[in-house]
Amino acid sequence: MSNLRSPLILRPLAAAVLGMAALGAHAQSVTSLVVAFPAGGPADSLARVVATQLEKELKQTVVVENKPGGNGAIAANHVARSRPDGQTLFLSSVGAISINPALYPKLIYDPVKDFAPISLLISTPEVLIVGPNHPAKTAKEFVERAKTPKGVTMGSSGIGSMPHMAIAQLKLSTKGNILHVPYKGAAPAITDTIGGQVDGFIGDISGLMSNIQAGKARPLAIAAPKRSPLLPDVPTFDELGIPNVYANNWYGVFAPRNTPAEKVEALNAAVRKVLASEELKNYAATTGVELSPTSPKEFEALIRQDAKKWGDLIRAEGIKADE
């Protein structure tokens, strides 16, 4: 009797095992692109246009996961602890990778040891803006006001953010009397700059173009080696005789550190094709960012270079995280 019944018992078990295998295979067909910023911002917009094109190259579903908080630490830690199979990727700005190590003495992740760089995606120049009614009509006038006893106030999206780094560079270069006013995010800092509550803001050109085009913000200078095609009449700080104000808020893609080298190379090839697509070219043309594909080694070299650059600035200025 037991021999007759055993196949009946085993059938449901076999079906369950096959079902679990199918679920596992399905899970492997989905790639997660983890973003350290909330939905709706520039990083999220970039992630979604990249994910859409990456699906075509990987021939599998790519979902964007927003994990904001901790100045990028929550998203970074999640990816660092993920299986190194290339199915979980991290889209990060320079902040979580090259700024945080000097800003936070006890990070819960290691940007060098925990991640395998895949490719740089875009370089985002920073632009100095003032509100439409601000008395400074040029960057030179803004700097002259900064050198008065009253000085100027400048908002940022938070301590250790790229806008904060650019402000620190400007202060060092001009020896100006600049008071840094950190906000919780770029949006309120931009709003208060437009409204005149603070004198100026330096931020991603991609996040400021709508206000500039609407006449709500006046661009004064570009914190990059060359002018922006979207703002051809706005000079660089170099052109104005204000050296060493270069703030590139780049974004790139990473995998967990022990991801096989052949998988990293395959992902790099896919990302390069994504960046060569018409969709990404249109994205760059409308936002002012520069598409910047690299090899994994080239990207790793940039990360180390920026970690030293921003680390030296943070230590020189005695910048401490607001923890």
mmCIF file of C-alpha atoms in Angstrom:
data_model
loop_
_atom_site.group_PDB
_atom_site.id
_atom_site.type_symbol
_atom_site.label_atom_id
_atom_site.label_comp_id
_atom_site.label_asym_id
_atom_site.label_seq_id
_atom_site.Cartn_x
_atom_site.Cartn_y
_atom_site.Cartn_z
ATOM 1 C CA MET A 1 0.000 0.000 0.000
ATOM 2 C CA SER A 2 2.794 2.387 0.917
ATOM 3 C CA ASN A 3 4.501 1.777 -2.434
ATOM 4 C CA LEU A 4 1.302 2.686 -4.263
ATOM 5 C CA ARG A 5 0.770 5.840 -2.269
ATOM 6 C CA SER A 6 4.307 7.221 -2.349
ATOM 7 C CA PRO A 7 4.103 8.573 -5.949
ATOM 8 C CA LEU A 8 0.939 10.443 -5.010
ATOM 9 C CA ILE A 9 2.759 12.000 -2.104
ATOM 10 C CA LEU A 10 5.781 12.868 -4.180
ATOM 11 C CA ARG A 11 3.853 14.550 -6.999
ATOM 12 C CA PRO A 12 2.858 17.664 -4.994
ATOM 13 C CA LEU A 13 6.385 17.853 -3.599
ATOM 14 C CA ALA A 14 7.905 17.681 -7.065
ATOM 15 C CA ALA A 15 5.485 20.318 -8.290
ATOM 16 C CA ALA A 16 6.442 22.574 -5.400
ATOM 17 C CA VAL A 17 10.153 22.125 -6.129
ATOM 18 C CA LEU A 18 9.609 22.899 -9.817
ATOM 19 C CA GLY A 19 7.543 25.951 -8.847
ATOM 20 C CA MET A 20 10.296 27.231 -6.581
ATOM 21 C CA ALA A 21 12.846 26.696 -9.357
ATOM 22 C CA ALA A 22 10.635 28.646 -11.739
ATOM 23 C CA LEU A 23 10.325 31.449 -9.211
ATOM 24 C CA GLY A 24 14.105 31.492 -8.805
ATOM 25 C CA ALA A 25 14.605 31.688 -12.549
ATOM 26 C CA HIS A 26 12.064 34.515 -12.751
ATOM 27 C CA ALA A 27 13.827 36.415 -9.963
ATOM 28 C CA GLN A 28 17.104 36.093 -11.854
ATOM 29 C CA SER A 29 15.479 37.698 -14.890
ATOM 30 C CA VAL A 30 14.977 40.984 -13.034
ATOM 31 C CA THR A 31 17.764 43.525 -12.500
ATOM 32 C CA SER A 32 17.327 46.126 -9.745
ATOM 33 C CA LEU A 33 18.813 49.586 -10.242
ATOM 34 C CA VAL A 34 19.038 51.049 -6.749
ATOM 35 C CA VAL A 35 19.017 54.859 -6.422
ATOM 36 C CA ALA A 36 19.951 56.759 -3.267
ATOM 37 C CA PHE A 37 17.452 59.533 -3.967
ATOM 38 C CA PRO A 38 13.645 59.831 -3.799
ATOM 39 C CA ALA A 39 11.394 59.505 -6.822
ATOM 40 C CA GLY A 40 10.932 62.593 -8.966
ATOM 41 C CA GLY A 41 14.395 64.136 -8.686
ATOM 42 C CA PRO A 42 17.174 64.383 -11.297
ATOM 43 C CA ALA A 43 18.866 61.133 -10.185
ATOM 44 C CA ASP A 44 15.575 59.253 -10.339
ATOM 45 C CA SER A 45 14.818 60.663 -13.801
ATOM 46 C CA LEU A 46 18.251 59.561 -15.012
ATOM 47 C CA ALA A 47 17.780 56.106 -13.485
ATOM 48 C CA ARG A 48 14.458 55.597 -15.239
ATOM 49 C CA VAL A 49 15.670 56.563 -18.701
ATOM 50 C CA VAL A 50 18.757 54.363 -18.204
ATOM 51 C CA ALA A 51 16.639 51.453 -16.918
ATOM 52 C CA THR A 52 14.344 51.593 -19.930
ATOM 53 C CA GLN A 53 17.269 51.346 -22.345
ATOM 54 C CA LEU A 54 19.152 48.822 -20.210
ATOM 55 C CA GLU A 55 16.190 46.451 -20.467
ATOM 56 C CA LYS A 56 16.723 46.337 -24.238
ATOM 57 C CA GLU A 57 20.409 45.523 -23.871
ATOM 58 C CA LEU A 58 20.086 42.958 -21.062
ATOM 59 C CA LYS A 59 16.852 41.530 -22.497
ATOM 60 C CA GLN A 60 15.311 41.373 -19.048
ATOM 61 C CA THR A 61 13.244 43.572 -16.754
ATOM 62 C CA VAL A 62 15.099 46.409 -15.021
ATOM 63 C CA VAL A 63 13.326 48.015 -12.063
ATOM 64 C CA VAL A 64 14.317 51.219 -10.283
ATOM 65 C CA GLU A 65 14.385 50.988 -6.479
ATOM 66 C CA ASN A 66 14.484 54.275 -4.573
ATOM 67 C CA LYS A 67 16.256 53.973 -1.220
ATOM 68 C CA PRO A 68 16.930 57.543 -0.011
ATOM 69 C CA GLY A 69 18.446 58.455 3.328
ATOM 70 C CA GLY A 70 21.730 58.581 5.179
ATOM 71 C CA ASN A 71 23.351 60.727 2.488
ATOM 72 C CA GLY A 72 23.323 57.668 0.225
ATOM 73 C CA ALA A 73 24.343 55.187 2.931
ATOM 74 C CA ILE A 74 21.065 53.234 2.976
ATOM 75 C CA ALA A 75 21.162 52.479 -0.752
ATOM 76 C CA ALA A 76 24.909 51.830 -0.721
ATOM 77 C CA ASN A 77 24.682 49.383 2.170
ATOM 78 C CA HIS A 78 21.788 47.542 0.501
ATOM 79 C CA VAL A 79 23.749 46.992 -2.715
ATOM 80 C CA ALA A 80 26.990 46.173 -0.885
ATOM 81 C CA ARG A 81 25.189 43.335 0.941
ATOM 82 C CA SER A 82 23.457 42.017 -2.185
ATOM 83 C CA ARG A 83 24.418 38.850 -4.056
ATOM 84 C CA PRO A 84 27.324 39.640 -6.452
ATOM 85 C CA ASP A 85 25.585 38.281 -9.536
ATOM 86 C CA GLY A 86 25.024 41.491 -11.481
ATOM 87 C CA GLN A 87 21.291 41.516 -10.748
ATOM 88 C CA THR A 88 21.523 44.351 -8.190
ATOM 89 C CA LEU A 89 23.181 47.565 -9.347
ATOM 90 C CA PHE A 90 23.792 50.908 -7.648
ATOM 91 C CA LEU A 91 23.278 54.210 -9.470
ATOM 92 C CA SER A 92 25.141 56.724 -7.340
ATOM 93 C CA SER A 93 26.350 60.280 -7.462
ATOM 94 C CA VAL A 94 29.857 61.259 -6.380
ATOM 95 C CA GLY A 95 28.575 61.963 -2.851
ATOM 96 C CA ALA A 96 28.088 58.428 -1.542
ATOM 97 C CA ILE A 97 31.307 57.219 -3.174
ATOM 98 C CA SER A 98 33.960 59.949 -3.039
ATOM 99 C CA ILE A 99 32.693 62.492 -0.456
ATOM 100 C CA ASN A 100 31.154 60.422 2.336
ATOM 101 C CA PRO A 101 34.404 58.628 3.351
ATOM 102 C CA ALA A 102 35.963 61.918 4.521
ATOM 103 C CA LEU A 103 32.697 63.279 5.897
ATOM 104 C CA TYR A 104 31.622 60.287 7.990
ATOM 105 C CA PRO A 105 34.298 58.643 10.169
ATOM 106 C CA LYS A 106 32.199 55.491 10.619
ATOM 107 C CA LEU A 107 30.496 54.580 7.365
ATOM 108 C CA ILE A 108 28.473 51.354 7.305
ATOM 109 C CA TYR A 109 29.943 50.564 3.892
ATOM 110 C CA ASP A 110 33.328 50.929 2.193
ATOM 111 C CA PRO A 111 33.118 52.643 -1.231
ATOM 112 C CA VAL A 112 36.364 51.001 -2.385
ATOM 113 C CA LYS A 113 36.045 47.514 -0.905
ATOM 114 C CA ASP A 114 32.293 47.023 -1.325
ATOM 115 C CA PHE A 115 31.716 48.005 -4.976
ATOM 116 C CA ALA A 116 32.897 47.119 -8.471
ATOM 117 C CA PRO A 117 32.711 50.232 -10.696
ATOM 118 C CA ILE A 118 30.953 49.502 -13.995
ATOM 119 C CA SER A 119 30.876 52.850 -15.818
ATOM 120 C CA LEU A 120 30.464 56.546 -15.342
ATOM 121 C CA LEU A 121 27.124 57.654 -16.797
ATOM 122 C CA ILE A 122 27.040 61.429 -16.871
ATOM 123 C CA SER A 123 29.000 64.447 -15.738
ATOM 124 C CA THR A 124 26.862 67.272 -14.381
ATOM 125 C CA PRO A 125 28.358 70.772 -14.259
ATOM 126 C CA GLU A 126 27.322 73.044 -11.409
ATOM 127 C CA VAL A 127 26.049 76.579 -11.998
ATOM 128 C CA LEU A 128 25.877 79.571 -9.638
ATOM 129 C CA ILE A 129 22.431 81.195 -9.571
ATOM 130 C CA VAL A 130 20.804 84.123 -7.793
ATOM 131 C CA GLY A 131 17.166 85.145 -7.595
ATOM 132 C CA PRO A 132 15.637 87.366 -10.295
ATOM 133 C CA ASN A 133 15.653 90.411 -8.009
ATOM 134 C CA HIS A 134 19.145 89.989 -6.581
ATOM 135 C CA PRO A 135 21.291 93.138 -6.967
ATOM 136 C CA ALA A 136 24.262 91.198 -8.360
ATOM 137 C CA LYS A 137 23.863 91.005 -12.124
ATOM 138 C CA THR A 138 27.170 89.241 -12.740
ATOM 139 C CA ALA A 139 29.420 86.791 -10.913
ATOM 140 C CA LYS A 140 31.984 89.569 -10.479
ATOM 141 C CA GLU A 141 29.394 91.702 -8.649
ATOM 142 C CA PHE A 142 28.428 88.684 -6.530
ATOM 143 C CA VAL A 143 32.049 88.126 -5.485
ATOM 144 C CA GLU A 144 32.482 91.846 -4.738
ATOM 145 C CA ARG A 145 29.500 91.647 -2.385
ATOM 146 C CA ALA A 146 31.051 88.546 -0.786
ATOM 147 C CA LYS A 147 34.162 90.564 0.032
ATOM 148 C CA THR A 148 32.243 93.207 1.986
ATOM 149 C CA PRO A 149 31.885 92.971 5.794
ATOM 150 C CA LYS A 150 28.248 91.898 5.364
ATOM 151 C CA GLY A 151 29.196 89.178 2.906
ATOM 152 C CA VAL A 152 26.706 86.831 1.250
ATOM 153 C CA THR A 153 24.723 83.772 2.217
ATOM 154 C CA MET A 154 24.651 80.658 0.068
ATOM 155 C CA GLY A 155 22.291 77.738 0.399
ATOM 156 C CA SER A 156 23.153 74.089 -0.269
ATOM 157 C CA SER A 157 21.291 70.796 -0.335
ATOM 158 C CA GLY A 158 23.053 69.727 2.869
ATOM 159 C CA ILE A 159 26.405 69.408 4.603
ATOM 160 C CA GLY A 160 28.816 67.506 2.384
ATOM 161 C CA SER A 161 26.626 67.823 -0.706
ATOM 162 C CA MET A 162 28.138 68.857 -4.038
ATOM 163 C CA PRO A 163 26.627 72.375 -3.730
ATOM 164 C CA HIS A 164 28.360 72.624 -0.330
ATOM 165 C CA MET A 165 31.668 71.491 -1.871
ATOM 166 C CA ALA A 166 31.335 74.123 -4.615
ATOM 167 C CA ILE A 167 30.594 76.829 -2.037
ATOM 168 C CA ALA A 168 33.711 75.796 -0.083
ATOM 169 C CA GLN A 169 35.782 76.015 -3.288
ATOM 170 C CA LEU A 170 34.379 79.466 -4.069
ATOM 171 C CA LYS A 171 35.091 80.681 -0.542
ATOM 172 C CA LEU A 172 38.692 79.445 -0.695
ATOM 173 C CA SER A 173 39.309 80.884 -4.167
ATOM 174 C CA THR A 174 37.847 84.342 -3.492
ATOM 175 C CA LYS A 175 38.626 84.659 0.234
ATOM 176 C CA GLY A 176 35.064 85.933 0.406
ATOM 177 C CA ASN A 177 32.812 86.315 3.427
ATOM 178 C CA ILE A 178 30.398 83.507 2.498
ATOM 179 C CA LEU A 179 28.018 82.023 5.044
ATOM 180 C CA HIS A 180 26.968 78.470 4.180
ATOM 181 C CA VAL A 181 23.293 77.711 4.883
ATOM 182 C CA PRO A 182 22.592 73.953 4.620
ATOM 183 C CA TYR A 183 19.076 72.792 3.720
ATOM 184 C CA LYS A 184 17.518 69.345 3.689
ATOM 185 C CA GLY A 185 17.608 68.927 -0.061
ATOM 186 C CA ALA A 186 18.100 71.111 -3.108
ATOM 187 C CA ALA A 187 14.443 72.094 -3.594
ATOM 188 C CA PRO A 188 14.080 74.316 -0.480
ATOM 189 C CA ALA A 189 17.508 75.869 -1.089
ATOM 190 C CA ILE A 190 16.529 76.761 -4.653
ATOM 191 C CA THR A 191 13.157 78.130 -3.473
ATOM 192 C CA ASP A 192 14.816 80.395 -0.900
ATOM 193 C CA THR A 193 17.410 81.575 -3.422
ATOM 194 C CA ILE A 194 14.659 82.508 -5.874
ATOM 195 C CA GLY A 195 12.761 84.230 -3.066
ATOM 196 C CA GLY A 196 15.808 86.156 -1.843
ATOM 197 C CA GLN A 197 16.059 84.522 1.586
ATOM 198 C CA VAL A 198 19.623 83.502 0.675
ATOM 199 C CA ASP A 199 21.876 85.231 -1.848
ATOM 200 C CA GLY A 200 22.926 82.322 -4.024
ATOM 201 C CA PHE A 201 23.033 78.616 -4.770
ATOM 202 C CA ILE A 202 25.391 76.424 -6.777
ATOM 203 C CA GLY A 203 23.723 73.292 -8.117
ATOM 204 C CA ASP A 204 23.346 70.779 -10.929
ATOM 205 C CA ILE A 205 22.522 72.493 -14.194
ATOM 206 C CA SER A 206 19.998 69.713 -14.889
ATOM 207 C CA GLY A 207 18.042 70.606 -11.758
ATOM 208 C CA LEU A 208 18.119 74.367 -12.397
ATOM 209 C CA MET A 209 17.352 74.739 -16.094
ATOM 210 C CA SER A 210 13.562 74.911 -15.689
ATOM 211 C CA ASN A 211 13.853 77.838 -13.240
ATOM 212 C CA ILE A 212 16.495 79.541 -15.400
ATOM 213 C CA GLN A 213 14.353 79.204 -18.540
ATOM 214 C CA ALA A 214 11.321 80.515 -16.650
ATOM 215 C CA GLY A 215 13.247 83.601 -15.533
ATOM 216 C CA LYS A 216 12.991 82.629 -11.860
ATOM 217 C CA ALA A 217 16.751 82.209 -11.454
ATOM 218 C CA ARG A 218 19.660 84.116 -13.004
ATOM 219 C CA PRO A 219 22.775 82.058 -13.867
ATOM 220 C CA LEU A 220 26.068 83.827 -13.174
ATOM 221 C CA ALA A 221 28.901 81.320 -13.614
ATOM 222 C CA ILE A 222 29.654 77.678 -14.471
ATOM 223 C CA ALA A 223 31.804 75.614 -12.091
ATOM 224 C CA ALA A 224 33.406 73.608 -14.907
ATOM 225 C CA PRO A 225 36.381 73.876 -17.285
ATOM 226 C CA LYS A 226 34.120 74.850 -20.202
ATOM 227 C CA ARG A 227 30.810 76.622 -20.814
ATOM 228 C CA SER A 228 27.554 74.704 -21.080
ATOM 229 C CA PRO A 229 25.887 74.371 -24.503
ATOM 230 C CA LEU A 230 22.584 75.141 -22.771
ATOM 231 C CA LEU A 231 23.974 78.365 -21.271
ATOM 232 C CA PRO A 232 26.510 79.560 -23.873
ATOM 233 C CA ASP A 233 26.490 83.138 -22.563
ATOM 234 C CA VAL A 234 27.311 82.160 -18.967
ATOM 235 C CA PRO A 235 31.097 82.273 -18.299
ATOM 236 C CA THR A 236 33.081 79.738 -16.315
ATOM 237 C CA PHE A 237 34.677 80.763 -13.019
ATOM 238 C CA ASP A 238 38.049 80.342 -14.743
ATOM 239 C CA GLU A 239 37.116 82.969 -17.319
ATOM 240 C CA LEU A 240 36.290 85.350 -14.491
ATOM 241 C CA GLY A 241 39.701 84.893 -12.872
ATOM 242 C CA ILE A 242 38.326 82.697 -10.093
ATOM 243 C CA PRO A 243 40.381 79.483 -10.282
ATOM 244 C CA ASN A 244 39.802 76.003 -8.858
ATOM 245 C CA VAL A 245 36.014 76.093 -8.730
ATOM 246 C CA TYR A 246 35.277 72.792 -10.458
ATOM 247 C CA ALA A 247 32.328 70.815 -9.128
ATOM 248 C CA ASN A 248 31.336 67.808 -11.214
ATOM 249 C CA ASN A 249 28.389 65.986 -9.660
ATOM 250 C CA TRP A 250 28.816 62.814 -11.697
ATOM 251 C CA TYR A 251 26.593 59.755 -11.638
ATOM 252 C CA GLY A 252 27.734 56.206 -12.325
ATOM 253 C CA VAL A 253 26.775 52.544 -11.992
ATOM 254 C CA PHE A 254 28.254 50.000 -9.590
ATOM 255 C CA ALA A 255 27.834 46.309 -8.739
ATOM 256 C CA PRO A 256 28.726 44.526 -5.482
ATOM 257 C CA ARG A 257 32.525 44.089 -5.250
ATOM 258 C CA ASN A 258 32.772 40.308 -5.842
ATOM 259 C CA THR A 259 30.728 40.368 -9.049
ATOM 260 C CA PRO A 260 32.662 38.248 -11.600
ATOM 261 C CA ALA A 261 34.915 40.268 -13.918
ATOM 262 C CA GLU A 262 33.208 38.916 -17.032
ATOM 263 C CA LYS A 263 29.838 40.077 -15.681
ATOM 264 C CA VAL A 264 31.226 43.550 -14.968
ATOM 265 C CA GLU A 265 32.603 43.754 -18.508
ATOM 266 C CA ALA A 266 29.278 42.610 -19.976
ATOM 267 C CA LEU A 267 27.430 45.247 -17.941
ATOM 268 C CA ASN A 268 29.953 47.879 -19.028
ATOM 269 C CA ALA A 269 29.324 46.990 -22.680
ATOM 270 C CA ALA A 270 25.548 47.236 -22.101
ATOM 271 C CA VAL A 271 25.859 50.634 -20.383
ATOM 272 C CA ARG A 272 28.006 51.964 -23.236
ATOM 273 C CA LYS A 273 25.278 51.000 -25.710
ATOM 274 C CA VAL A 274 22.683 52.669 -23.481
ATOM 275 C CA LEU A 275 24.696 55.906 -23.441
ATOM 276 C CA ALA A 276 24.995 55.783 -27.239
ATOM 277 C CA SER A 277 21.205 55.530 -27.676
ATOM 278 C CA GLU A 278 19.118 58.366 -29.090
ATOM 279 C CA GLU A 279 17.073 58.416 -25.881
ATOM 280 C CA LEU A 280 20.130 59.211 -23.746
ATOM 281 C CA LYS A 281 21.424 61.730 -26.290
ATOM 282 C CA ASN A 282 18.072 63.513 -26.101
ATOM 283 C CA TYR A 283 18.163 63.378 -22.300
ATOM 284 C CA ALA A 284 21.619 65.001 -22.300
ATOM 285 C CA ALA A 285 20.612 67.657 -24.814
ATOM 286 C CA THR A 286 17.605 68.760 -22.747
ATOM 287 C CA THR A 287 19.199 68.620 -19.280
ATOM 288 C CA GLY A 288 22.690 69.967 -19.967
ATOM 289 C CA VAL A 289 24.524 66.913 -18.650
ATOM 290 C CA GLU A 290 27.431 65.307 -20.500
ATOM 291 C CA LEU A 291 27.270 61.606 -21.393
ATOM 292 C CA SER A 292 30.514 60.102 -20.070
ATOM 293 C CA PRO A 293 31.019 56.380 -20.760
ATOM 294 C CA THR A 294 34.201 54.885 -19.273
ATOM 295 C CA SER A 295 35.844 51.537 -18.744
ATOM 296 C CA PRO A 296 35.627 50.114 -15.189
ATOM 297 C CA LYS A 297 39.308 50.997 -14.632
ATOM 298 C CA GLU A 298 38.861 54.568 -15.881
ATOM 299 C CA PHE A 299 35.872 54.998 -13.584
ATOM 300 C CA GLU A 300 37.813 53.601 -10.620
ATOM 301 C CA ALA A 301 40.626 56.097 -11.276
ATOM 302 C CA LEU A 302 38.126 58.997 -11.265
ATOM 303 C CA ILE A 303 36.645 57.771 -7.984
ATOM 304 C CA ARG A 304 40.056 57.719 -6.294
ATOM 305 C CA GLN A 305 40.967 61.120 -7.743
ATOM 306 C CA ASP A 306 37.745 62.699 -6.474
ATOM 307 C CA ALA A 307 38.014 61.000 -3.084
ATOM 308 C CA LYS A 308 41.380 62.720 -2.581
ATOM 309 C CA LYS A 309 40.162 66.055 -3.976
ATOM 310 C CA TRP A 310 37.034 66.273 -1.846
ATOM 311 C CA GLY A 311 38.669 64.642 1.168
ATOM 312 C CA ASP A 312 41.448 67.249 1.147
ATOM 313 C CA LEU A 313 38.853 70.056 0.921
ATOM 314 C CA ILE A 314 36.724 68.628 3.743
ATOM 315 C CA ARG A 315 39.759 68.305 6.013
ATOM 316 C CA ALA A 316 41.149 71.755 5.079
ATOM 317 C CA GLU A 317 37.814 73.433 5.816
ATOM 318 C CA GLY A 318 37.083 71.340 8.907
ATOM 319 C CA ILE A 319 33.712 70.277 7.511
ATOM 320 C CA LYS A 320 31.841 67.928 9.838
ATOM 321 C CA ALA A 321 28.749 65.886 9.101
ATOM 322 C CA ASP A 322 25.581 67.020 10.851
ATOM 323 C CA GLU A 323 24.972 63.730 12.612
#
